[in-house]
Short mmCIF file of C-alpha atoms in Angstrom, two decimals:
data_model
loop_
_atom_site.label_atom_id
_atom_site.label_comp_id
_atom_site.label_asym_id
_atom_site.label_seq_id
_atom_site.Cartn_x
_atom_site.Cartn_y
_atom_site.Cartn_z
CA MET A 1 -15.41 -23.87 -11.65
CA ASN A 2 -12.01 -24.35 -10.10
CA GLY A 3 -10.60 -22.02 -7.51
CA VAL A 4 -8.98 -18.62 -7.32
CA LEU A 5 -5.73 -17.26 -8.71
CA VAL A 6 -4.13 -14.80 -6.25
CA LEU A 7 -1.50 -12.57 -7.85
CA ASP A 8 1.37 -10.72 -6.13
CA SER A 9 1.85 -13.65 -3.77
CA ASN A 10 5.42 -12.70 -3.01
CA GLY A 11 3.82 -10.14 -0.67
CA GLN A 12 2.37 -10.59 2.82
CA SER A 13 -1.12 -9.35 1.96
CA ALA A 14 -1.45 -11.86 -0.86
CA LEU A 15 -0.14 -14.57 1.46
CA SER A 16 -2.94 -13.69 3.89
CA ILE A 17 -5.49 -14.07 1.09
CA VAL A 18 -4.01 -17.44 0.10
CA ARG A 19 -4.19 -18.62 3.71
CA SER A 20 -7.72 -17.32 4.32
CA LEU A 21 -9.24 -18.89 1.22
CA GLY A 22 -7.26 -22.10 1.67
CA ARG A 23 -8.47 -22.51 5.24
CA HIS A 24 -12.04 -22.18 3.97
CA GLY A 25 -11.49 -25.01 1.52
CA VAL A 26 -11.05 -22.92 -1.64
CA ARG A 27 -8.51 -24.17 -4.16
CA VAL A 28 -5.94 -21.39 -4.43
CA THR A 29 -3.18 -20.86 -6.98
CA ALA A 30 -0.41 -18.51 -5.85
CA GLY A 31 0.78 -16.27 -8.69
CA ALA A 32 4.26 -14.77 -8.57
CA ASP A 33 7.22 -13.98 -10.78
CA ARG A 34 9.40 -16.52 -8.95
CA ARG A 35 8.96 -19.84 -7.19
CA PHE A 36 10.76 -18.92 -3.96
CA ALA A 37 8.15 -16.50 -2.61
CA LEU A 38 5.71 -16.34 0.28
CA GLY A 39 2.55 -17.52 -1.47
CA PRO A 40 4.06 -20.39 -3.50
CA MET A 41 5.68 -21.72 -0.31
CA SER A 42 2.39 -21.77 1.63
CA LYS A 43 0.77 -25.13 2.27
CA TYR A 44 -2.56 -23.49 1.39
CA ALA A 45 -1.46 -22.92 -2.22
CA THR A 46 -2.65 -25.94 -4.19
CA ASP A 47 -0.84 -24.75 -7.30
CA VAL A 48 1.65 -22.10 -8.43
CA TYR A 49 1.55 -19.80 -11.45
CA ILE A 50 4.89 -18.27 -12.43
CA HIS A 51 4.48 -15.31 -14.75
CA PRO A 52 6.66 -12.60 -16.35
CA ASP A 53 7.54 -9.72 -14.06
CA PRO A 54 5.08 -6.90 -14.84
CA ASP A 55 7.76 -4.42 -13.77
CA ASP A 56 9.75 -5.36 -16.88
CA ASP A 57 6.94 -5.49 -19.44
CA CYS A 58 3.29 -5.05 -18.50
CA TYR A 59 2.14 -6.06 -22.00
CA ALA A 60 3.97 -9.38 -21.81
CA PHE A 61 2.48 -9.95 -18.36
CA ILE A 62 -1.10 -9.30 -19.54
CA ASP A 63 -0.63 -11.51 -22.61
CA HIS A 64 0.78 -14.32 -20.48
CA LEU A 65 -2.01 -14.00 -17.91
CA ARG A 66 -4.73 -13.95 -20.58
CA ALA A 67 -3.37 -17.12 -22.17
CA TYR A 68 -3.03 -18.82 -18.78
CA LEU A 69 -6.61 -18.00 -17.80
CA ALA A 70 -7.87 -19.20 -21.18
CA ASP A 71 -6.08 -22.53 -20.73
CA ASN A 72 -7.14 -23.06 -17.11
CA ASP A 73 -10.50 -23.07 -15.38
CA TYR A 74 -10.55 -20.38 -12.67
CA PHE A 75 -13.50 -18.79 -10.97
CA ALA A 76 -11.67 -15.53 -10.22
CA VAL A 77 -8.30 -13.81 -10.35
CA VAL A 78 -7.45 -11.48 -7.46
CA PRO A 79 -4.83 -8.73 -7.90
CA VAL A 80 -3.34 -7.29 -4.74
CA THR A 81 -0.79 -4.53 -5.46
CA ASP A 82 -1.22 -1.17 -7.16
CA LYS A 83 0.47 -2.26 -10.35
CA THR A 84 -1.46 -5.47 -10.97
CA THR A 85 -4.80 -4.05 -9.81
CA ALA A 86 -4.42 -1.11 -12.19
CA LEU A 87 -3.42 -3.41 -15.06
CA LEU A 88 -6.26 -5.85 -14.49
CA SER A 89 -8.77 -3.03 -14.11
CA ARG A 90 -7.67 -1.48 -17.39
CA HIS A 91 -7.75 -4.87 -19.18
CA LYS A 92 -10.74 -6.25 -17.28
CA ALA A 93 -13.06 -6.79 -20.25
CA GLU A 94 -10.57 -8.79 -22.31
CA LEU A 95 -9.47 -10.89 -19.34
CA GLU A 96 -13.03 -11.70 -18.36
CA ARG A 97 -13.66 -13.05 -21.86
CA THR A 98 -11.67 -16.08 -20.65
CA GLY A 99 -14.57 -16.86 -18.31
CA THR A 100 -12.70 -15.70 -15.20
CA ILE A 101 -14.00 -12.94 -12.92
CA VAL A 102 -11.46 -10.13 -12.44
CA ALA A 103 -11.71 -9.01 -8.81
CA ALA A 104 -10.96 -5.35 -9.52
CA GLU A 105 -13.19 -2.34 -10.08
CA ASP A 106 -14.03 -1.23 -13.61
CA TRP A 107 -11.47 1.22 -14.97
CA GLU A 108 -13.95 4.10 -15.15
CA THR A 109 -14.38 3.95 -11.37
CA PHE A 110 -10.88 2.75 -10.50
CA SER A 111 -9.26 5.69 -12.31
CA LEU A 112 -11.01 8.08 -9.92
CA VAL A 113 -8.84 6.81 -7.07
CA TYR A 114 -5.79 5.73 -9.10
CA ASN A 115 -5.22 9.37 -10.05
CA LYS A 116 -4.92 11.49 -6.89
CA ALA A 117 -6.00 14.62 -8.75
CA ASN A 118 -9.35 12.95 -9.42
CA THR A 119 -9.56 11.81 -5.79
CA PHE A 120 -9.30 15.33 -4.40
CA ASP A 121 -11.86 16.63 -6.90
CA LEU A 122 -14.18 13.92 -5.62
CA ALA A 123 -13.57 14.86 -1.98
CA ALA A 124 -14.39 18.49 -2.75
CA GLU A 125 -17.90 17.45 -3.81
CA LEU A 126 -18.49 16.06 -0.31
CA ASP A 127 -16.67 18.66 1.78
CA VAL A 128 -14.30 15.96 3.02
CA PRO A 129 -11.28 17.84 4.47
CA THR A 130 -8.15 17.62 2.28
CA PRO A 131 -4.75 19.32 2.22
CA THR A 132 -4.42 22.32 -0.10
CA THR A 133 -3.52 20.69 -3.40
CA PHE A 134 -2.32 22.08 -6.72
CA THR A 135 -2.72 20.05 -9.90
CA LEU A 136 -0.35 21.36 -12.55
CA GLU A 137 -0.62 20.93 -16.31
CA SER A 138 3.11 21.40 -16.86
CA PRO A 139 6.31 22.20 -14.91
CA ALA A 140 6.13 25.73 -16.29
CA LYS A 141 3.12 26.36 -14.06
CA ILE A 142 5.10 25.70 -10.88
CA ASP A 143 6.23 29.31 -10.72
CA HIS A 144 2.59 30.43 -10.49
CA ILE A 145 1.96 28.65 -7.19
CA ARG A 146 5.30 29.01 -5.39
CA ASP A 147 4.07 31.93 -3.27
CA ASP A 148 0.62 30.44 -2.64
CA LEU A 149 1.95 27.44 -0.72
CA THR A 150 2.45 27.02 2.98
CA TYR A 151 5.82 25.39 3.60
CA PRO A 152 6.89 22.68 4.10
CA ALA A 153 5.09 21.10 1.14
CA VAL A 154 5.28 17.75 -0.60
CA ILE A 155 5.47 16.79 -4.28
CA LYS A 156 3.59 13.59 -5.15
CA SER A 157 3.05 11.47 -8.19
CA ARG A 158 -0.63 11.21 -9.10
CA SER A 159 -0.26 7.43 -8.85
CA LYS A 160 2.14 5.22 -6.94
CA SER A 161 2.45 2.93 -9.95
CA ILE A 162 3.71 4.63 -13.08
CA TRP A 163 3.94 2.95 -16.47
CA THR A 164 6.35 4.11 -19.16
CA ALA A 165 5.50 4.07 -22.86
CA ASN A 166 7.46 0.84 -23.37
CA GLY A 167 5.54 -0.96 -20.62
CA THR A 168 8.06 -0.87 -17.78
CA HIS A 169 6.90 -0.02 -14.29
CA LYS A 170 8.21 2.45 -11.73
CA LEU A 171 7.02 2.73 -8.15
CA SER A 172 6.80 6.34 -6.97
CA ARG A 173 6.60 6.55 -3.20
CA VAL A 174 6.95 9.76 -1.23
CA GLY A 175 10.36 9.97 0.41
CA GLU A 176 12.48 12.62 2.10
CA SER A 177 13.52 14.04 -1.28
CA HIS A 178 9.88 14.89 -2.10
CA TYR A 179 9.54 17.45 0.71
CA VAL A 180 10.34 21.10 0.07
CA ARG A 181 10.75 23.96 2.52
CA SER A 182 10.98 27.08 0.38
CA PRO A 183 9.83 28.45 -3.00
CA ASP A 184 13.30 27.98 -4.52
CA GLU A 185 13.47 24.40 -3.29
CA LEU A 186 10.02 23.79 -4.75
CA LEU A 187 11.16 24.88 -8.21
CA SER A 188 14.33 22.82 -8.30
CA THR A 189 12.84 19.68 -6.73
CA TYR A 190 9.74 19.72 -8.93
CA LYS A 191 11.80 20.01 -12.11
CA THR A 192 14.10 17.20 -10.98
CA LEU A 193 11.23 14.86 -10.15
CA HIS A 194 9.36 15.75 -13.33
CA ALA A 195 12.40 14.85 -15.43
CA SER A 196 12.82 11.52 -13.64
CA ASN A 197 10.01 9.78 -15.54
CA ASP A 198 8.64 10.20 -19.07
CA ALA A 199 5.15 9.40 -17.77
CA PHE A 200 5.13 12.76 -15.94
CA GLU A 201 4.86 14.55 -19.29
CA GLU A 202 1.22 13.53 -19.56
CA ASN A 203 0.42 13.56 -15.83
CA PRO A 204 2.72 15.94 -13.93
CA PRO A 205 3.07 15.45 -10.16
CA ILE A 206 0.78 17.33 -7.81
CA VAL A 207 1.94 19.71 -5.07
CA GLN A 208 0.34 19.57 -1.64
CA GLU A 209 0.71 21.25 1.70
CA TYR A 210 2.35 19.10 4.37
CA VAL A 211 -0.08 17.89 7.02
CA PRO A 212 1.45 16.92 10.39
CA GLY A 213 -0.13 14.20 12.47
CA GLU A 214 -0.69 10.47 12.66
CA THR A 215 -1.65 8.33 9.67
CA GLN A 216 -4.91 6.47 10.22
CA THR A 217 -6.93 4.52 7.69
CA THR A 218 -10.37 3.05 7.18
CA VAL A 219 -10.31 -0.12 5.09
CA VAL A 220 -13.50 -1.53 3.65
CA LEU A 221 -15.21 -4.18 1.61
CA ALA A 222 -18.08 -2.60 -0.31
CA ASP A 223 -20.80 -3.59 -2.72
CA GLU A 224 -21.91 -0.83 -5.10
CA GLY A 225 -21.08 1.84 -2.52
CA GLU A 226 -22.48 0.02 0.54
CA ILE A 227 -19.85 -0.91 3.11
CA LEU A 228 -20.26 -4.54 4.20
CA ALA A 229 -17.20 -4.67 6.47
CA HIS A 230 -14.64 -2.17 7.69
CA PHE A 231 -11.63 -1.87 9.96
CA GLN A 232 -9.69 1.16 11.18
CA GLU A 233 -6.01 1.30 12.07
CA ARG A 234 -3.23 3.72 12.97
CA ARG A 235 0.45 3.63 12.14
CA LEU A 236 2.61 3.57 15.25
CA ARG A 237 5.85 3.39 13.25
CA THR A 238 6.51 4.02 9.57
CA ASP A 239 9.34 3.66 7.07
CA PRO A 240 10.60 6.37 6.77
CA PRO A 241 9.68 7.83 10.20
CA SER A 242 8.44 11.06 8.56
CA GLY A 243 5.63 9.05 6.92
CA GLY A 244 5.42 6.00 4.68
CA ASN A 245 4.65 2.31 4.87
CA SER A 246 3.44 1.12 8.26
CA THR A 247 5.82 -1.11 10.17
CA LEU A 248 4.03 -1.23 13.54
CA LEU A 249 0.30 -0.57 13.88
CA ASP A 250 -2.86 -1.28 15.85
CA GLY A 251 -6.62 -0.97 15.48
CA VAL A 252 -8.74 2.06 16.37
CA GLN A 253 -12.36 3.14 16.15
CA ASN A 254 -13.38 6.63 15.07
CA GLN A 255 -16.83 7.47 13.81
CA ARG A 256 -15.82 10.75 12.17
CA MET A 257 -13.14 9.09 10.06
CA TYR A 258 -15.58 6.31 9.16
CA GLY A 259 -18.18 8.86 8.08
CA TYR A 260 -15.76 10.53 5.69
CA ALA A 261 -14.73 7.17 4.23
CA GLN A 262 -18.34 6.02 3.93
CA SER A 263 -19.36 9.13 1.98
CA LEU A 264 -16.47 8.67 -0.47
CA ILE A 265 -17.15 4.96 -1.04
CA GLU A 266 -20.85 5.68 -1.52
CA LEU A 267 -20.21 8.45 -4.06
CA LEU A 268 -17.86 6.17 -5.99
CA GLY A 269 -20.37 3.31 -5.95
CA TRP A 270 -17.34 1.19 -5.08
CA THR A 271 -17.36 -2.61 -5.17
CA GLY A 272 -14.56 -4.64 -3.60
CA PRO A 273 -11.76 -3.85 -1.15
CA ALA A 274 -10.42 -0.31 -0.68
CA GLN A 275 -8.28 1.68 1.72
CA VAL A 276 -9.13 5.29 2.60
CA GLU A 277 -6.12 6.98 4.18
CA PHE A 278 -6.26 10.03 6.43
CA MET A 279 -3.91 12.15 8.48
CA LYS A 280 -5.22 12.73 11.99
CA GLN A 281 -4.00 16.17 13.01
CA PRO A 282 -3.05 17.23 16.54
CA ASP A 283 -6.44 18.97 16.90
CA GLY A 284 -8.23 15.67 16.21
CA GLU A 285 -9.47 16.59 12.72
CA PHE A 286 -8.87 14.30 9.75
CA GLN A 287 -7.62 15.18 6.30
CA LEU A 288 -7.89 12.81 3.35
CA ILE A 289 -4.52 11.71 1.95
CA GLU A 290 -5.49 9.13 -0.67
CA ILE A 291 -7.75 6.24 -1.60
CA ASN A 292 -6.23 2.92 -2.66
CA GLY A 293 -8.62 0.81 -4.69
CA ARG A 294 -7.14 -2.54 -3.73
CA TYR A 295 -6.09 -4.70 -0.83
CA TRP A 296 -3.77 -2.93 1.59
CA GLY A 297 -0.40 -3.90 3.02
CA SER A 298 -1.65 -4.23 6.59
CA LEU A 299 -4.46 -6.66 5.71
CA PRO A 300 -3.25 -9.30 8.25
CA LEU A 301 -3.97 -6.93 11.17
CA ALA A 302 -7.62 -6.57 10.16
CA MET A 303 -7.91 -10.35 9.82
CA ASN A 304 -6.27 -11.00 13.20
CA SER A 305 -8.66 -8.44 14.68
CA GLY A 306 -11.74 -10.32 13.50
CA VAL A 307 -12.52 -9.12 9.95
CA ASP A 308 -11.70 -11.80 7.36
CA PHE A 309 -11.83 -9.57 4.30
CA PRO A 310 -10.64 -12.16 1.73
CA TRP A 311 -13.32 -14.68 2.69
CA LEU A 312 -16.04 -12.00 2.67
CA HIS A 313 -14.77 -10.79 -0.69
CA TYR A 314 -14.80 -14.30 -2.12
CA ARG A 315 -18.40 -14.79 -1.01
CA LEU A 316 -19.36 -11.47 -2.57
CA LEU A 317 -17.75 -12.55 -5.86
CA ARG A 318 -19.78 -15.78 -5.68
CA GLY A 319 -22.96 -13.72 -5.63
CA GLU A 320 -23.65 -14.20 -1.92
CA ARG A 321 -24.58 -11.40 0.43
CA PRO A 322 -22.27 -11.58 3.47
CA GLU A 323 -23.72 -10.27 6.69
CA PRO A 324 -22.18 -6.87 7.58
CA VAL A 325 -19.34 -7.11 10.15
CA GLU A 326 -20.16 -4.66 12.92
CA SER A 327 -17.30 -5.06 15.40
CA TYR A 328 -13.63 -5.96 15.69
CA ARG A 329 -10.82 -6.01 18.24
CA THR A 330 -8.59 -2.99 18.85
CA ASP A 331 -6.21 -4.53 21.38
CA ILE A 332 -3.86 -6.19 18.86
CA VAL A 333 -0.53 -4.58 17.95
CA GLN A 334 1.13 -5.97 14.86
CA ARG A 335 4.52 -5.63 13.26
CA ARG A 336 3.91 -5.55 9.54
CA LEU A 337 7.33 -5.37 7.86
CA LEU A 338 10.44 -6.54 9.69
CA TYR A 339 12.74 -5.08 7.06
CA GLY A 340 10.71 -1.86 7.15
CA ASP A 341 11.16 -1.73 10.91
CA LEU A 342 14.89 -2.24 10.38
CA ASN A 343 14.80 0.76 8.07
CA TRP A 344 12.92 2.72 10.74
CA LEU A 345 15.69 1.86 13.19
CA HIS A 346 18.26 2.82 10.56
CA HIS A 347 16.74 6.28 10.17
CA ARG A 348 16.65 6.80 13.94
CA LEU A 349 20.28 5.76 14.33
CA VAL A 350 21.38 8.07 11.51
CA GLU A 351 19.74 10.89 13.47
CA GLY A 352 21.69 9.82 16.55
CA ASP A 353 18.68 8.41 18.43
CA PHE A 354 20.24 5.29 19.97
CA ARG A 355 17.28 5.02 22.37
CA ALA A 356 15.35 3.60 19.39
CA PHE A 357 16.97 0.23 20.13
CA GLY A 358 14.62 -0.19 23.13
CA PRO A 359 11.22 0.02 21.40
CA PHE A 360 12.59 -1.84 18.37
CA PHE A 361 13.60 -4.93 20.34
CA ARG A 362 10.58 -4.77 22.69
CA SER A 363 8.29 -5.09 19.67
CA PHE A 364 9.63 -8.61 19.11
CA ILE A 365 7.85 -9.72 22.29
CA GLY A 366 4.37 -8.16 22.42
CA PRO A 367 3.11 -7.54 18.87
CA LYS A 368 2.02 -10.19 16.43
CA HIS A 369 4.17 -10.62 13.35
CA THR A 370 2.43 -10.48 9.99
CA PHE A 371 4.05 -13.44 8.31
CA VAL A 372 4.31 -15.84 11.26
CA SER A 373 1.97 -18.84 11.23
CA ILE A 374 2.59 -21.99 13.27
CA ASP A 375 0.50 -24.15 10.95
CA ASP A 376 2.08 -22.69 7.77
CA PRO A 377 5.78 -22.30 8.63
CA GLN A 378 7.54 -22.21 5.26
CA PRO A 379 6.53 -18.62 4.34
CA THR A 380 7.87 -17.53 7.73
CA ALA A 381 11.34 -18.76 6.75
CA VAL A 382 11.08 -16.99 3.40
CA ALA A 383 10.00 -13.72 5.04
CA LEU A 384 12.85 -13.86 7.53
CA LEU A 385 15.36 -14.36 4.74
CA GLN A 386 13.85 -11.42 2.86
CA ALA A 387 14.09 -9.26 5.97
CA VAL A 388 17.74 -10.14 6.48
CA GLU A 389 18.53 -9.43 2.84
CA LEU A 390 16.69 -6.10 2.69
CA GLY A 391 17.29 -4.65 6.13
CA ALA A 392 20.22 -6.13 8.00
CA GLY A 393 22.86 -4.94 5.54
CA GLN A 394 21.63 -1.38 5.83
CA LEU A 395 21.60 -1.57 9.62
CA ILE A 396 25.17 -2.87 9.73
CA ASP A 397 26.32 -0.08 7.43
CA THR A 398 24.68 2.47 9.71
CA LEU A 399 26.38 1.10 12.82
CA ARG A 400 29.75 1.10 11.04
CA LEU A 401 29.21 4.70 9.99
CA LYS A 402 28.36 5.74 13.54
CA THR A 403 31.44 3.94 14.85
CA ARG A 404 33.70 5.78 12.40
CA ILE A 405 32.11 9.12 13.31
CA ARG A 406 32.66 8.50 17.03
CA ARG A 407 36.27 7.46 16.46
CA ASN A 408 36.91 10.60 14.45
CA LEU A 409 35.41 12.72 17.22
CA ILE A 410 37.58 11.05 19.86
CA ASN A 411 40.75 10.96 17.74
CA PRO A 412 40.48 13.76 15.17
CA THR A 413 43.24 13.85 12.55
#
């Protein structure tokens, strides 16, 4: 059969998969909703598949993908983001009738990590430490828990990717507006967030105690619950700084965190890539935050550190049994998202921390940059343009705001 279709190739993780498989001689098609994207611009993409944007209509996307797979001879299709992995998992049986392997877990298993309420029920079976979590059946129940919480607390969607009844997609990430510091704030914020999406009627957000500390993750490739390869990392900077997507990170090794992740993957009987995210508290203990049943945004760091997850995954899909990867480097620091780091700087400047300029500019020298590849330069240009578009404007606005504030302080009217 012909090669592999990699979806979501406007992202850096998918680009890493395209590059890895291409360097190993696999024919790779980069799937995206536009031609000017990272994957389609890579020299390792032998073909490009332009599809409807699943954000606009997931049904149109699945229909288009099914027809494309039926008309073309692919060995496997690899989803990368939450939205496409969830869609392909849910529609796995019908897509695989085209003769193409769908590189996503079966929905019965995937739903256990896609819905955070299910994830924490699973962790309770294993005594894996988790934050105190309340799963509500309706907003009316919020009043019953207001006095049982330790504040601050955080309100979270059960899934990052939320689909409306008409097939449109909304991404629900935790931001500053999701944190609450009192019972009254809990009531008002929960009702506001619940009303923001029709999908919350069936699956209301969960409420969870806030856990301070440092985000660390264990990422794995597993086969029916057995971990074949793993890597552990910590987030040195995030966007926003209070916690979010990693922008600067490095590798770590911690047996306790690995043990928790291993027990969860084994109980799930998981096959494929997954990310198990923890918060490492000041006392050194770990608490489970979530499990992502897909490739993760910081995949390039693991690959640069010696664990080529896409190639191992491809071999597993081919029916081979890759030798377990036992070791990896922990001395590599990597900047993941330039525009995310610009946002990190933006947040620091808004708070008046002008010293943030130092570590921000120093990280251009030492760390590796996710998208940079000397032998595959075109995606680098695309990524830089994306960074300028997404981050520079916000940074300029912040500096202008600070200038106006200083002028008003010096020359008040």
